[in-house]
Short mmCIF file of C-alpha atoms and ligand atoms in Angstrom, two decimals:
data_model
loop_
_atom_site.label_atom_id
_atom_site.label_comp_id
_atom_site.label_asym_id
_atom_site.label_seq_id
_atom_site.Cartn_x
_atom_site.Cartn_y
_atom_site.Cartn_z
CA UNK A 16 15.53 -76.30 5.56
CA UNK A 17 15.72 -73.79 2.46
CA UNK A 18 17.02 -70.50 3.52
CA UNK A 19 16.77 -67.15 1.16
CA UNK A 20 18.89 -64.64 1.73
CA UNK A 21 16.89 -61.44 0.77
CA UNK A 22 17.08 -57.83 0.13
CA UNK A 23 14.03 -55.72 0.54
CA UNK A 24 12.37 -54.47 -2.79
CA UNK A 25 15.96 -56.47 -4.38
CA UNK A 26 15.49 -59.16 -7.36
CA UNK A 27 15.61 -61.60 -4.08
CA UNK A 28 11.91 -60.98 -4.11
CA UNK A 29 11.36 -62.99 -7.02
CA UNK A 30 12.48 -66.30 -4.80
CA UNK A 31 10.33 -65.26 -1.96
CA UNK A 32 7.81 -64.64 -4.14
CA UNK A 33 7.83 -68.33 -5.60
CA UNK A 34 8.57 -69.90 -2.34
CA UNK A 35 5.09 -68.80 -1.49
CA UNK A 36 3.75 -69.70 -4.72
CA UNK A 37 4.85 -73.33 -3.87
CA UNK A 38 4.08 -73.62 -0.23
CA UNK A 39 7.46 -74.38 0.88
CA UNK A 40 8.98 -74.17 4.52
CA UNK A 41 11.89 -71.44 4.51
CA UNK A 42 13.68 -70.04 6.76
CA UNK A 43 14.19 -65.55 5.60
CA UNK A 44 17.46 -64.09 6.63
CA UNK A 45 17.14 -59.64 5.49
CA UNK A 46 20.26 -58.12 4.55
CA UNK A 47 20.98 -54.50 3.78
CA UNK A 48 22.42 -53.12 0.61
CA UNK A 49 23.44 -49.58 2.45
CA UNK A 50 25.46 -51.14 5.40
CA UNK A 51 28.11 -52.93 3.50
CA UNK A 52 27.36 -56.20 5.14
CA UNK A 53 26.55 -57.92 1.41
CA UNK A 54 30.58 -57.12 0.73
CA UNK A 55 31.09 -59.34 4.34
CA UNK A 56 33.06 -62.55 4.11
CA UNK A 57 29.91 -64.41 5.42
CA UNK A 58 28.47 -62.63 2.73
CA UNK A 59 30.49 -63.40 -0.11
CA UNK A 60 30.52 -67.15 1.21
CA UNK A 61 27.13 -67.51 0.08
CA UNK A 62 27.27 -65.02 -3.05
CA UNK A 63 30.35 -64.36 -3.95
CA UNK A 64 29.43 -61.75 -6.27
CA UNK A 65 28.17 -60.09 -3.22
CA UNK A 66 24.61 -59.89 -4.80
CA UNK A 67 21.04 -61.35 -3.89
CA UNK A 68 19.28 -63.59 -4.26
CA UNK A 69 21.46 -66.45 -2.48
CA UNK A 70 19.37 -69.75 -1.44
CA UNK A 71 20.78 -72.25 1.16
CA UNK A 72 19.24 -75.62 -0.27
CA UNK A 73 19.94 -79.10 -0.76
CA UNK A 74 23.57 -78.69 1.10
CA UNK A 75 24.59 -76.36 -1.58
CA UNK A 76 24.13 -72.12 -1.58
CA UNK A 77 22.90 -70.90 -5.27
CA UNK A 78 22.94 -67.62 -6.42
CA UNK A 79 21.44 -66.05 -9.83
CA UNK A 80 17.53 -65.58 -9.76
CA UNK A 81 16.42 -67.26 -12.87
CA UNK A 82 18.63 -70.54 -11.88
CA UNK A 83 16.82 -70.79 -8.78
CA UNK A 84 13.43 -70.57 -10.18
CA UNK A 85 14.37 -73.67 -12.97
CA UNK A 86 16.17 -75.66 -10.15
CA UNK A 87 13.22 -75.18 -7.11
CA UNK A 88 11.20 -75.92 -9.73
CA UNK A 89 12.66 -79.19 -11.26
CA UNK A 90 13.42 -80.41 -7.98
CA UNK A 91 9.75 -79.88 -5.82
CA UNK A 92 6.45 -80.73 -6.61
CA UNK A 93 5.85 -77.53 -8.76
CA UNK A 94 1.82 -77.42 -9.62
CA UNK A 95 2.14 -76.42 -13.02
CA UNK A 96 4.43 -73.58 -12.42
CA UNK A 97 6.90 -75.02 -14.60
CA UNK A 98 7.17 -76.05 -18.55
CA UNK A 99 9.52 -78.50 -18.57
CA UNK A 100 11.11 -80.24 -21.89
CA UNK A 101 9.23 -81.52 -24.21
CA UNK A 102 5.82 -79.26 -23.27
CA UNK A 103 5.01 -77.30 -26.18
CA UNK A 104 5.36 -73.82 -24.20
CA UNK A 105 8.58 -74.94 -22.90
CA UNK A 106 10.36 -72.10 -25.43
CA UNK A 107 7.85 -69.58 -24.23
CA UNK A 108 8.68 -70.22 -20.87
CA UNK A 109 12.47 -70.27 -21.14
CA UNK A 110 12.43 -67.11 -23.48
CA UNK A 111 10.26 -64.99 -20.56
CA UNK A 112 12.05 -66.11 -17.40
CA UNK A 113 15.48 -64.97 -19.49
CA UNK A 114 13.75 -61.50 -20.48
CA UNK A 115 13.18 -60.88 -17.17
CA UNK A 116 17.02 -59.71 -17.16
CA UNK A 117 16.21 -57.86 -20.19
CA UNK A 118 13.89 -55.92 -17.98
CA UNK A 119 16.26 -56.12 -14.54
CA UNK A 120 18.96 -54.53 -16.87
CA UNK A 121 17.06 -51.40 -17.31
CA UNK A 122 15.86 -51.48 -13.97
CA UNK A 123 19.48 -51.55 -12.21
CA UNK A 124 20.52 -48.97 -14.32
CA UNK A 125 17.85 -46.62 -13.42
CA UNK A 126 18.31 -47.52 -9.65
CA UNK A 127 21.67 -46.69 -9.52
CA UNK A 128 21.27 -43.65 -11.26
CA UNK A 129 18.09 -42.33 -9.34
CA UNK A 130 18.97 -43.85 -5.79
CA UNK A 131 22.42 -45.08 -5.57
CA UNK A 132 24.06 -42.31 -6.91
CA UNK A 133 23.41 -39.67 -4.11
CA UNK A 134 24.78 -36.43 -5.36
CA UNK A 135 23.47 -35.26 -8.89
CA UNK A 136 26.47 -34.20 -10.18
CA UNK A 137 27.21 -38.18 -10.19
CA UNK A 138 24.15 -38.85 -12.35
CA UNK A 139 23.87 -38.78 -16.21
CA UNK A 140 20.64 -36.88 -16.95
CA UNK A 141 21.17 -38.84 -20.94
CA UNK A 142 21.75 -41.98 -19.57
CA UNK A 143 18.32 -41.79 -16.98
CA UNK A 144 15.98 -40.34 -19.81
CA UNK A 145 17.61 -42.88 -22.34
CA UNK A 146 17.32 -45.66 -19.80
CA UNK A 147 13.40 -44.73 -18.77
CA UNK A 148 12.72 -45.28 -22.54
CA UNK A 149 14.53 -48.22 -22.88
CA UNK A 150 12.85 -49.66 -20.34
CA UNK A 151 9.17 -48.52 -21.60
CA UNK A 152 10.48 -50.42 -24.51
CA UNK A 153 11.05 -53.86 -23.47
CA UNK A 154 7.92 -53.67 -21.49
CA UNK A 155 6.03 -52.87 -24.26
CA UNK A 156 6.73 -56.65 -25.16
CA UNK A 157 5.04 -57.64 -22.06
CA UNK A 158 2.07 -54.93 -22.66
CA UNK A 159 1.47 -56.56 -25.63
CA UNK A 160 1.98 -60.46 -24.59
CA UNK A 161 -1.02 -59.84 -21.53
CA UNK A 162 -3.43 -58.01 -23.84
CA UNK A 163 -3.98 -61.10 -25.21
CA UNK A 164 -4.40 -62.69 -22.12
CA UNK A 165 -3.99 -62.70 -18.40
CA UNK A 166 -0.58 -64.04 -17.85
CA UNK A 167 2.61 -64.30 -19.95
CA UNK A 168 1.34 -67.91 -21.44
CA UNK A 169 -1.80 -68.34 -22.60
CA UNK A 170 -2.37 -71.86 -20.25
CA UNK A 171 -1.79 -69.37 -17.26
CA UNK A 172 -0.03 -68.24 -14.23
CA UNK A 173 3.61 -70.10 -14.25
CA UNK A 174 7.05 -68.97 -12.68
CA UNK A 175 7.82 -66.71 -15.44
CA UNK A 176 5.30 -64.38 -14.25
CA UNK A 177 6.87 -64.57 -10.80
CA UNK A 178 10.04 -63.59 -13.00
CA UNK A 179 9.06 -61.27 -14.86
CA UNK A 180 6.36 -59.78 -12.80
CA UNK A 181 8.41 -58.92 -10.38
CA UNK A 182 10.28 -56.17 -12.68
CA UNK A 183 6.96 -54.72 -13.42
CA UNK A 184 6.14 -54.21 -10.11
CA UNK A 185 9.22 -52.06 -9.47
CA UNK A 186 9.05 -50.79 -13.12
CA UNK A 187 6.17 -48.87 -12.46
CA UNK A 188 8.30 -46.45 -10.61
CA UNK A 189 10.17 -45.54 -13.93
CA UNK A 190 7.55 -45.65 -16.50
CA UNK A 191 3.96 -44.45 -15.69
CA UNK A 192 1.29 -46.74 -15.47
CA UNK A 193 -1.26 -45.19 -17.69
CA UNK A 194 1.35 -45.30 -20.89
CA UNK A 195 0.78 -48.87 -20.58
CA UNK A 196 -3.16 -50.11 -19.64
CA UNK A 197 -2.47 -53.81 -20.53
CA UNK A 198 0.32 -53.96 -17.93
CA UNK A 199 -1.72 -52.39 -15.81
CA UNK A 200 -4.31 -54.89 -15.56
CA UNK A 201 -1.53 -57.61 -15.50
CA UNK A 202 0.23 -55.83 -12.01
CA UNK A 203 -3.23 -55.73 -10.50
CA UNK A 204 -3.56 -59.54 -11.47
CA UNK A 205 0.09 -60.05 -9.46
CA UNK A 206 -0.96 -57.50 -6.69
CA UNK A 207 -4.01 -59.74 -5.91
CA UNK A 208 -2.34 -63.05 -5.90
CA UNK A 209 -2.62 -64.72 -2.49
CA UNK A 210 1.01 -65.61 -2.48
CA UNK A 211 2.48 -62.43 -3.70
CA UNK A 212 0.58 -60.68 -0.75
CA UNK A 213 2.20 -62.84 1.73
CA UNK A 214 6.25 -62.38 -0.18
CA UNK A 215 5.25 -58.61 0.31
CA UNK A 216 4.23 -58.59 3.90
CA UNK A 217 7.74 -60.25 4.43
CA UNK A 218 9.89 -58.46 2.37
CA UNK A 219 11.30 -55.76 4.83
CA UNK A 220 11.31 -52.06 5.54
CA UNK A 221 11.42 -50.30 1.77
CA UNK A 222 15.05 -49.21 1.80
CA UNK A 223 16.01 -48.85 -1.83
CA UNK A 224 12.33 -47.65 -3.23
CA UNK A 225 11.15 -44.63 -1.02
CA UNK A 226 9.04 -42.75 -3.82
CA UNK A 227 6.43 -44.00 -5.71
CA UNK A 228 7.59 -42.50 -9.00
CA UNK A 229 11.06 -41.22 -10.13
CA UNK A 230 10.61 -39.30 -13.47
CA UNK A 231 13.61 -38.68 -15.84
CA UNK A 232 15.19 -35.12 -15.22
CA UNK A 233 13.82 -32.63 -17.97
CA UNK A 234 15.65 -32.51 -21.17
CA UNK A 235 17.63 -28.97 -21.42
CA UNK A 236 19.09 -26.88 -24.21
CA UNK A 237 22.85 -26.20 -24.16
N1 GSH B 307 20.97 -61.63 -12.44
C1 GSH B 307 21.12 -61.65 -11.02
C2 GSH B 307 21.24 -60.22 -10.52
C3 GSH B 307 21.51 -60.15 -9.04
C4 GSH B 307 21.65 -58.71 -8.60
O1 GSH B 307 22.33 -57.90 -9.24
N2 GSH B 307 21.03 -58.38 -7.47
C5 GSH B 307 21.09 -57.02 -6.98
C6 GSH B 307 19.77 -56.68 -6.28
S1 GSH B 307 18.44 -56.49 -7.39
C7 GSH B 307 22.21 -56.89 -5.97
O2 GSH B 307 22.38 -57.75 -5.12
N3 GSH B 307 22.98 -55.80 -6.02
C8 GSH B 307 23.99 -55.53 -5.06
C9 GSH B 307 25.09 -54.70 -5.67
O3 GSH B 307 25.03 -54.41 -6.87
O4 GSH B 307 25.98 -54.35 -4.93
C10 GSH B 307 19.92 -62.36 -10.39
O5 GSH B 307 18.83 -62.26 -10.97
O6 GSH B 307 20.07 -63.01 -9.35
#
């Protein structure tokens, strides 16, 4: 039996996202990231980095996201969610579900600065304004990638929009979603897949993600 080990709202989701998207059997374990119980030595066992996703599969535990998707992928009946060698999107395909850390980057800096980092006097006010347009930046690239069409390849809906989609799901909390109407129309595309409705309606109590929208603090004069 595949176990995930998952954090609500956490890049985690992408895996329970894609489990769904294949019909698997899995078995859900939830873990908090404000309890210290991902720094546990049970936790690190699994993840040493003390990070999630971690997958229980095959008699071995992975960890990293994107190395999950390729290996659940190559090793289960995938229905066309994968481009393996030798399909002419395979470069496509590699080159989005590897921007999707382009995207997390942005995305983890922004969290920590906006949620982890309780008191403000912790927080860089440069560092959250420069990181909101950073971000707005790279997803620009997808903006203009679905405008042509409704998912990231033009043949259609394959794991790097699990991947990627995932980041602008939680992006929209950083960058408003009128800046970018292509995008847009591509989250509403994710928000009505079957599959993604049934990751969400797992995924936990909202723990890290409590407001909809966290805008960069106003620029000031010295
Ligand atoms: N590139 C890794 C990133 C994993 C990662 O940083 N996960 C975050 C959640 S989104 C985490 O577990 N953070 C815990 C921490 O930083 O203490 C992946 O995609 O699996």
């Amino acid at each position: 039996m595949i176990t995930l080990h998952h954090v609500a709202q956490a890049r985690s989701f992408r895996i329970l996202w894609l489990l769904e998207e294949m019909g698997l059997e899995y078995r859900l374990r939830h873990w908090n990231f404000f309890d210290k119980s991902l720094r546990s030595d049970e936790f690190r066992a699994l993840s040493p980095a003390a990070r999630v996703p971690a997958l229980e599969i095959d008699g071995q535990v992975l960890f990293e996201s994107g190395a999950i998707i390729e290996y659940l992928l190559e090793t289960r009946p995938h229905l066309g969610l994968l481009r393996p060698p030798g399909d002419a999107e395979r470069a496509a395909w590699l080159q989005w579900l590897h921007f999707a850390e382009t995207i997390g980057q942005h995305l983890a800096n922004l969290t920590q600065h906006h949620i982890a980092l309780r008191e403000e006097w912790m927080r860089s006010p440069t560092v959250m304004r420069l990181e909101a347009r950073r971000l707005e930046k790279v997803l620009e690239v997808v903006e203009r990638s679905v405008a042509g069409h409704d998912w990231l390849l033009p043949s259609g809906f394959t794991a790097v929009d699990v991947a990627v989609g995932y980041g602008v799901v939680i992006a929209r909390r950083f960058v408003p979603p009128r800046l970018l109407p292509a995008l847009d129309g591509y989250y509403r595309r994710i928000a009505a897949r079957p599959a993604y409705r049934r990751a969400l309606a797992q995924d936990g109590e909202s723990m890290i993600y409590t407001r909809d929208f966290y805008p960069p603090p106003e620029e000031t004069q010295p």
